């Protein structure tokens, strides 16, 4: 257990495969909310030798966390939690009001409704619970908020002390969240115009350990950086998916096309991997948040609104392509490989795979699904979905298989044996995961997003 070193004593810590000497003194930090962001931040700061209190109000999650169990799939987090509980650097509390920590990181959810309005009630509840206590804590919001939210919290009295209130957005990706926590590509610190310089120095020091470029900005700027970064990633994927559709209908393959585009360093190759749509708790939501923020200020956000519509359209087009290829899905038996919104997580929020499962069920297909992590969540979310405990079990006797999530398991599996299990050897790949030549050599009819159908292209020169 690490105890009581003097201010500034360096302390090596292992986290996500990297080592950081902690800069600055050991701090007491309460992390409120044990979702992906909160739990990763909590084990991350504990591994750096800070004294962390993790606050979780849900009784089942609380029990699980106290016994070292992580209530979701995220690489490396269970090991880090076990180590932090054993070292005593992390304890789990049931209420934010119980903490006496000097820094409070708020990491609770801010979901949006169908109209795009963010539900800030969980953040407001935490602020109310902390209240105007002495000594005054430093409050840091890590939850995503639409621009203008912190000003509203100031105005409505939710923030007890604006001079010690900060926004430090997180940019963690699920599936690699711990590694991302450990090596952020930037640290953005939003603070009010009346900031207490001592508090600002503490927050800057806490995040300086990562050695990433740091930007001190206003609260509104921090809100917009978070919104805008996610929305821009969504734009890139929407564009890649739109180009994939054009390639399909032009007799071209999108792979070399995006390679040729992404080699331009002004564009870059990342976030250009085509799929039949993107999902998750952040990217789709952020497009809606920005569009609504603009409309509330009398500004039509044409580009972000179009990207959100395009994402829905790409998912619909893929479902229709499956329908066309099979001559109708009604009464067909289809294996759906993948349900999570991406590989490496059990999260199905805004998952295109789950959207497809619903569409297929609504069009009277029998859907046999398998996902290495998200099967349980998806079977509760999609009535009539038959979830199997292996890919082979899902493939037995089906008329076609659809790859919906890019799990490496689906790439590496024995497709020669799988062919013998399926009633018809059709594979439709929504993630461009498999090698077309190999699949064709094995006797499959193989179709994928971004490559022309084996049917004639709709328009030929
Ligand atoms: C995202 C941001 O990347 C992260 O910085 C922020 O903090 C939270 O939101 P996450 O939602 O975990 O992270 O997933 P991400 O890896 O960005 O993928 C989002 C979606 O886009 C997934 O459905 C993924 O499959 C899809 N995607 C991503 C593509 O279809 N193509 C790509 O090239 C990249």
XYZ file of C-alpha atoms and ligand atoms in Angstrom:
495
model
C 0.000 0.000 0.000
C 1.271 3.478 -0.828
C 1.093 5.961 1.983
C 2.000 9.476 2.819
C 4.816 10.459 0.546
C 5.663 14.117 0.607
C 4.481 16.498 -2.079
C 6.063 15.905 -5.442
C 7.563 12.507 -4.682
C 7.586 10.487 -7.894
C 5.801 7.167 -7.747
C 5.943 4.584 -10.517
C 2.620 3.113 -11.510
C 1.716 0.509 -14.085
C -1.384 1.091 -16.091
C -2.539 -0.058 -19.495
C 0.937 -1.394 -20.230
C 2.719 1.922 -19.535
C 4.508 3.382 -16.591
C 4.144 6.910 -15.309
C 5.920 8.414 -12.362
C 3.182 10.303 -10.569
C 3.785 14.019 -10.661
C 2.731 15.995 -7.629
C 1.401 14.882 -4.268
C -1.006 12.059 -3.558
C -4.508 13.480 -3.867
C -7.820 12.292 -2.503
C -10.176 11.890 -5.433
C -13.825 10.839 -5.455
C -15.021 9.483 -8.797
C -18.807 9.555 -9.008
C -20.361 7.016 -11.394
C -18.825 3.622 -12.142
C -19.606 3.426 -15.867
C -16.893 3.104 -18.504
C -15.465 6.578 -17.902
C -15.779 6.593 -14.111
C -14.462 3.145 -13.387
C -11.535 3.518 -15.783
C -10.660 6.931 -14.291
C -10.931 5.508 -10.769
C -8.639 2.528 -11.324
C -6.361 4.728 -13.416
C -5.844 7.344 -10.714
C -5.553 4.634 -8.043
C -2.778 2.986 -10.074
C -1.017 6.344 -10.054
C -1.023 6.175 -6.246
C -3.848 8.600 -5.494
C -6.440 7.785 -2.811
C -9.597 7.114 -4.780
C -13.185 6.761 -3.613
C -15.456 5.346 -6.313
C -19.127 6.251 -5.811
C -21.791 3.953 -7.237
C -25.430 4.156 -6.142
C -26.807 1.062 -7.883
C -26.815 -1.661 -5.163
C -26.019 -4.554 -7.526
C -23.108 -2.714 -9.147
C -21.883 -1.586 -5.740
C -21.785 -5.160 -4.448
C -20.025 -6.390 -7.585
C -17.423 -3.611 -7.482
C -16.634 -4.171 -3.823
C -15.848 -7.790 -4.599
C -13.639 -6.784 -7.534
C -16.113 -7.576 -10.320
C -16.541 -5.215 -13.263
C -20.168 -5.001 -14.435
C -19.206 -4.666 -18.117
C -16.587 -5.894 -20.572
C -13.530 -3.638 -20.774
C -10.015 -4.916 -21.293
C -7.727 -4.806 -18.240
C -10.181 -3.090 -15.905
C -10.982 -6.073 -13.691
C -7.283 -6.706 -13.012
C -6.726 -3.008 -12.271
C -9.758 -2.920 -9.935
C -8.580 -6.007 -8.048
C -5.116 -4.472 -7.637
C -6.508 -1.119 -6.479
C -8.840 -2.728 -3.910
C -6.002 -4.920 -2.628
C -3.589 -1.989 -2.275
C -6.230 0.057 -0.461
C -5.833 2.901 -2.951
C -9.470 2.484 -4.011
C -12.587 2.156 -1.888
C -16.185 1.988 -3.073
C -18.883 4.268 -1.585
C -22.655 4.262 -2.077
C -23.217 8.030 -1.924
C -21.382 11.141 -3.099
C -22.390 12.890 0.142
C -20.122 10.501 2.101
C -16.928 11.617 0.426
C -14.508 14.066 1.953
C -12.138 13.957 -1.006
C -10.499 17.191 -2.131
C -11.280 16.511 -5.820
C -14.599 15.178 -7.138
C -14.712 13.801 -10.680
C -18.291 13.564 -11.957
C -18.589 10.750 -14.498
C -22.330 9.986 -14.480
C -24.360 9.427 -17.642
C -25.921 12.247 -19.662
C -28.151 10.339 -22.108
C -30.179 12.182 -24.722
C -33.839 11.723 -25.557
C -35.332 11.216 -29.036
C -35.317 14.966 -29.676
C -31.648 15.291 -28.767
C -32.086 16.890 -25.315
C -29.436 15.763 -22.818
C -30.715 14.525 -19.481
C -28.512 16.314 -16.953
C -30.441 15.112 -13.900
C -27.706 12.697 -12.750
C -25.066 15.490 -12.852
C -27.441 17.875 -11.054
C -28.181 15.245 -8.400
C -24.458 14.780 -7.688
C -23.892 18.555 -7.482
C -26.830 18.828 -5.067
C -25.467 15.997 -2.949
C -22.014 17.533 -2.710
C -23.586 20.883 -1.813
C -21.718 23.900 -0.463
C -19.554 21.942 1.980
C -16.298 23.029 3.665
C -13.495 22.591 2.853
C -14.669 23.370 -0.659
C -13.872 20.489 -3.044
C -12.615 20.919 -6.587
C -15.371 19.673 -8.894
C -14.382 18.263 -12.295
C -17.028 17.196 -14.803
C -15.987 14.396 -17.168
C -19.513 13.635 -18.414
C -20.359 14.977 -21.868
C -22.535 18.110 -21.774
C -24.070 20.220 -24.557
C -22.507 23.670 -24.895
C -23.980 26.120 -22.420
C -24.758 23.506 -19.755
C -22.150 24.691 -17.258
C -23.464 28.273 -17.537
C -26.957 26.955 -16.844
C -25.699 25.006 -13.826
C -24.059 28.220 -12.554
C -27.263 30.188 -13.121
C -29.591 27.625 -11.548
C -27.418 27.235 -8.481
C -26.282 23.669 -9.179
C -22.645 24.722 -8.893
C -21.823 25.839 -5.361
C -18.450 27.395 -6.196
C -17.708 28.394 -9.801
C -14.095 29.219 -9.003
C -13.375 25.554 -8.240
C -15.462 24.053 -11.067
C -13.802 22.481 -14.136
C -14.650 20.466 -17.205
C -12.008 17.960 -18.299
C -13.599 15.979 -21.138
C -12.634 12.364 -21.598
C -11.748 10.960 -24.995
C -11.689 7.257 -24.044
C -12.768 4.632 -26.545
C -14.540 1.592 -25.178
C -12.457 -1.534 -25.674
C -9.206 0.384 -25.175
C -10.360 2.782 -22.465
C -7.622 1.999 -19.949
C -4.847 2.376 -22.509
C -6.481 5.624 -23.718
C -6.679 6.911 -20.125
C -2.987 6.232 -19.758
C -1.913 7.900 -22.983
C -4.336 10.664 -23.928
C -3.455 12.648 -27.042
C -4.435 15.868 -25.300
C -5.767 17.175 -22.002
C -8.406 19.887 -22.202
C -9.222 21.822 -19.044
C -12.224 24.137 -19.085
C -12.550 26.644 -16.257
C -14.641 29.665 -15.407
C -13.531 33.282 -15.726
C -13.490 33.512 -11.923
C -11.217 30.466 -11.553
C -9.253 29.991 -8.338
C -5.632 29.747 -9.614
C -4.653 27.311 -6.842
C -7.456 24.946 -7.811
C -6.490 25.261 -11.478
C -2.902 24.341 -10.606
C -4.102 21.218 -8.762
C -6.204 20.058 -11.743
C -3.413 20.805 -14.221
C -0.927 18.887 -12.077
C -3.279 15.899 -11.767
C -3.480 15.500 -15.543
C 0.086 16.638 -16.374
C 1.383 13.161 -15.510
C 0.373 11.870 -18.922
C 2.692 14.239 -20.743
C 0.031 15.114 -23.323
C -0.417 18.602 -24.794
C -2.611 20.587 -22.417
C -5.084 23.313 -23.319
C -6.620 25.662 -20.759
C -9.873 26.970 -22.193
C -13.219 28.366 -21.076
C -16.026 26.061 -19.966
C -17.962 26.645 -23.198
C -14.868 25.894 -25.240
C -14.289 22.644 -23.333
C -17.907 21.616 -23.927
C -17.588 22.341 -27.645
C -14.237 20.562 -27.963
C -15.789 17.384 -26.610
C -18.945 17.699 -28.728
C -17.001 18.677 -31.821
C -14.303 15.985 -31.592
C -16.871 13.193 -31.439
C -19.013 14.774 -34.151
C -16.010 15.116 -36.455
C -15.145 11.431 -36.039
C -18.767 10.643 -36.872
C -18.550 12.830 -39.996
C -15.498 10.953 -41.195
C -17.162 7.561 -40.797
C -20.391 8.781 -42.396
C -18.387 10.020 -45.358
C -16.495 6.708 -45.635
C -19.799 4.834 -45.551
C -21.343 7.125 -48.153
C -18.347 6.603 -50.437
C -18.635 2.854 -49.803
C -22.187 2.953 -51.161
C -21.036 4.865 -54.235
C -18.183 2.396 -54.791
C -20.601 -0.555 -54.561
C -22.735 0.918 -57.318
C -19.807 1.978 -59.490
C -18.091 -1.391 -59.747
C -15.257 -0.175 -57.484
C -13.934 -1.468 -54.204
C -13.903 1.068 -51.377
C -10.698 -0.347 -49.807
C -8.179 1.075 -52.284
C -10.349 4.167 -52.743
C -10.159 5.164 -49.066
C -6.532 4.130 -48.907
C -5.803 6.536 -51.754
C -7.806 9.291 -50.068
C -6.463 8.731 -46.534
C -2.812 8.850 -47.611
C -3.215 12.607 -47.873
C -1.970 13.771 -44.449
C -4.528 16.582 -44.538
C -7.200 13.870 -44.461
C -5.576 10.923 -42.650
C -6.559 7.265 -42.742
C -8.129 6.895 -39.291
C -11.893 6.688 -38.799
C -12.339 5.834 -42.463
C -13.070 2.133 -41.977
C -16.407 1.601 -43.748
C -19.197 -0.300 -42.059
C -22.959 -0.403 -42.367
C -23.223 2.330 -39.727
C -21.583 3.527 -36.538
C -22.991 3.359 -33.023
C -22.091 3.579 -29.346
C -23.012 5.954 -26.591
C -21.120 8.951 -27.973
C -20.826 9.433 -31.721
C -24.513 9.253 -32.754
C -25.513 11.272 -29.679
C -22.993 14.003 -30.302
C -24.325 14.695 -33.796
C -27.780 15.236 -32.353
C -26.423 17.351 -29.514
C -24.595 19.686 -31.898
C -27.546 19.936 -34.288
C -29.847 20.847 -31.409
C -27.350 23.310 -29.881
C -27.239 25.098 -33.245
C -31.015 25.148 -33.697
C -31.489 26.582 -30.190
C -29.255 29.457 -31.266
C -30.988 29.963 -34.620
C -28.287 28.168 -36.591
C -29.002 25.242 -38.891
C -26.137 22.716 -38.469
C -26.344 21.305 -41.995
C -23.299 19.062 -41.929
C -23.858 17.382 -38.569
C -27.581 16.898 -39.242
C -26.790 15.286 -42.594
C -24.211 12.952 -41.034
C -26.781 11.697 -38.522
C -29.358 11.095 -41.268
C -26.728 9.404 -43.423
C -25.865 6.995 -40.616
C -29.478 5.852 -40.369
C -29.727 5.618 -44.158
C -26.584 3.442 -44.396
C -28.028 0.987 -41.882
C -31.317 0.843 -43.796
C -29.530 0.347 -47.136
C -27.539 -2.556 -45.729
C -30.693 -4.235 -44.429
C -32.313 -3.765 -47.847
C -29.251 -5.193 -49.556
C -29.555 -8.331 -47.432
C -33.232 -8.486 -48.360
C -32.438 -8.192 -52.069
C -29.604 -10.725 -51.979
C -31.813 -13.309 -50.276
C -34.868 -12.563 -52.389
C -36.659 -11.395 -49.231
C -35.800 -12.133 -45.603
C -39.298 -13.149 -44.485
C -39.268 -16.756 -43.343
C -35.481 -16.976 -43.839
C -33.157 -18.147 -41.141
C -30.247 -15.734 -40.746
C -27.177 -15.915 -38.508
C -26.111 -12.567 -37.116
C -22.486 -12.602 -36.001
C -21.992 -9.693 -33.622
C -24.375 -7.597 -31.568
C -22.102 -5.113 -29.746
C -21.673 -1.682 -31.338
C -18.040 -2.573 -31.939
C -15.583 -5.303 -30.974
C -14.085 -5.377 -27.493
C -17.206 -4.313 -25.611
C -20.554 -5.713 -24.473
C -22.211 -2.327 -25.057
C -25.207 -2.344 -27.410
C -26.153 1.336 -27.122
C -27.102 2.562 -30.626
C -25.580 -0.641 -31.963
C -26.139 -1.007 -35.731
C -26.039 -4.784 -35.192
C -28.966 -4.612 -32.772
C -30.785 -2.231 -35.131
C -30.336 -4.813 -37.880
C -31.575 -7.611 -35.607
C -34.732 -5.582 -34.921
C -35.227 -4.864 -38.641
C -34.825 -8.523 -39.563
C -37.265 -9.579 -36.822
C -39.748 -6.915 -37.954
C -39.487 -8.390 -41.467
C -40.226 -11.900 -40.195
C -36.759 -13.415 -40.414
C -35.604 -15.978 -37.842
C -32.479 -14.448 -36.373
C -29.834 -16.651 -34.745
C -27.225 -14.428 -33.155
C -23.909 -14.815 -31.423
C -21.666 -12.222 -29.816
C -18.648 -12.987 -27.610
C -19.768 -10.412 -25.019
C -23.093 -8.730 -25.780
C -25.456 -11.705 -26.238
C -27.187 -11.345 -22.865
C -27.843 -7.621 -23.222
C -29.090 -8.020 -26.813
C -31.456 -10.886 -26.067
C -33.152 -8.712 -23.431
C -33.373 -5.807 -25.914
C -34.665 -7.597 -29.025
C -37.821 -9.676 -28.643
C -37.671 -12.950 -30.539
C -33.902 -12.849 -31.082
C -32.374 -16.304 -30.585
C -28.963 -15.885 -28.983
C -26.549 -18.833 -29.128
C -23.422 -19.480 -27.130
C -21.119 -19.989 -30.114
C -20.814 -18.811 -33.701
C -21.144 -22.398 -34.956
C -24.384 -22.875 -33.018
C -25.781 -19.684 -34.584
C -24.707 -20.786 -38.078
C -26.247 -24.271 -37.990
C -28.896 -24.633 -40.692
C -29.146 -20.941 -41.660
C -29.791 -19.531 -45.127
C -27.175 -16.781 -44.730
C -24.728 -15.273 -42.255
C -24.262 -11.559 -41.653
C -21.117 -10.159 -40.019
C -22.338 -7.243 -37.936
C -19.481 -6.604 -35.462
C -15.781 -6.851 -36.266
C -14.802 -9.316 -33.523
C -11.450 -10.994 -34.391
C -13.088 -14.329 -33.451
C -15.183 -14.125 -36.624
C -12.126 -13.509 -38.765
C -10.172 -16.347 -37.233
C -12.897 -18.996 -37.094
C -12.941 -22.125 -39.236
C -15.115 -21.025 -42.134
C -14.511 -24.313 -43.976
C -16.299 -26.203 -41.197
C -18.920 -23.470 -40.885
C -19.872 -23.955 -44.536
C -20.850 -27.554 -43.855
C -23.179 -26.390 -41.059
C -25.070 -23.767 -43.035
C -28.055 -24.624 -45.240
C -26.822 -22.137 -47.893
C -23.312 -20.703 -48.070
C -24.117 -16.984 -48.197
C -22.068 -14.522 -46.134
C -22.815 -10.800 -46.125
C -20.110 -8.829 -44.367
C -21.126 -5.483 -42.885
C -17.632 -4.853 -41.524
C -15.326 -5.922 -44.362
C -13.767 -8.359 -41.914
C -13.148 -11.378 -44.121
C -10.993 -11.973 -47.185
C -13.188 -12.255 -50.309
C -10.821 -14.592 -52.207
C -10.576 -17.010 -49.279
C -14.338 -17.045 -48.767
C -15.002 -17.613 -52.461
C -12.390 -20.394 -52.560
C -14.279 -22.078 -49.715
C -17.418 -22.028 -51.854
C -19.220 -19.099 -50.290
C -21.204 -16.418 -52.018
C -19.518 -13.535 -50.245
C -20.796 -9.946 -50.337
C -19.497 -7.052 -48.322
C -20.103 -3.393 -47.651
C -18.141 -1.228 -50.071
C -17.667 -3.874 -52.768
C -19.963 -4.356 -55.755
C -22.555 -7.096 -55.518
C -22.071 -10.190 -57.595
C -25.268 -8.936 -59.289
C -24.633 -6.453 -62.130
C -23.909 -2.907 -60.932
C -26.974 -0.689 -61.203
C -25.394 1.782 -63.560
C -22.649 0.896 -65.992
C -20.756 3.408 -68.094
C -15.929 7.431 -29.093
C -14.701 8.335 -29.270
O -13.776 7.674 -30.141
C -14.057 8.637 -27.929
O -12.989 9.547 -28.113
C -15.118 9.271 -26.996
O -14.588 9.526 -25.738
C -16.318 8.330 -26.876
O -16.835 8.047 -28.174
P -16.397 4.859 -28.689
O -17.849 5.217 -28.719
O -15.893 3.952 -27.623
O -15.498 6.184 -28.589
O -16.072 4.147 -30.077
P -15.211 4.405 -31.380
O -14.070 3.474 -31.393
O -14.910 5.832 -31.627
O -16.250 3.878 -32.487
C -17.557 4.446 -32.605
C -18.321 3.753 -33.693
O -17.754 4.020 -34.964
C -18.362 2.235 -33.597
O -19.637 1.768 -34.000
C -17.298 1.779 -34.577
O -17.519 0.477 -35.055
C -17.485 2.812 -35.657
N -16.302 3.048 -36.497
C -15.177 3.568 -35.960
C -16.371 2.785 -37.854
O -17.402 2.318 -38.362
N -15.287 3.074 -38.641
C -14.143 3.600 -38.137
O -13.203 3.849 -38.921
C -14.081 3.863 -36.747
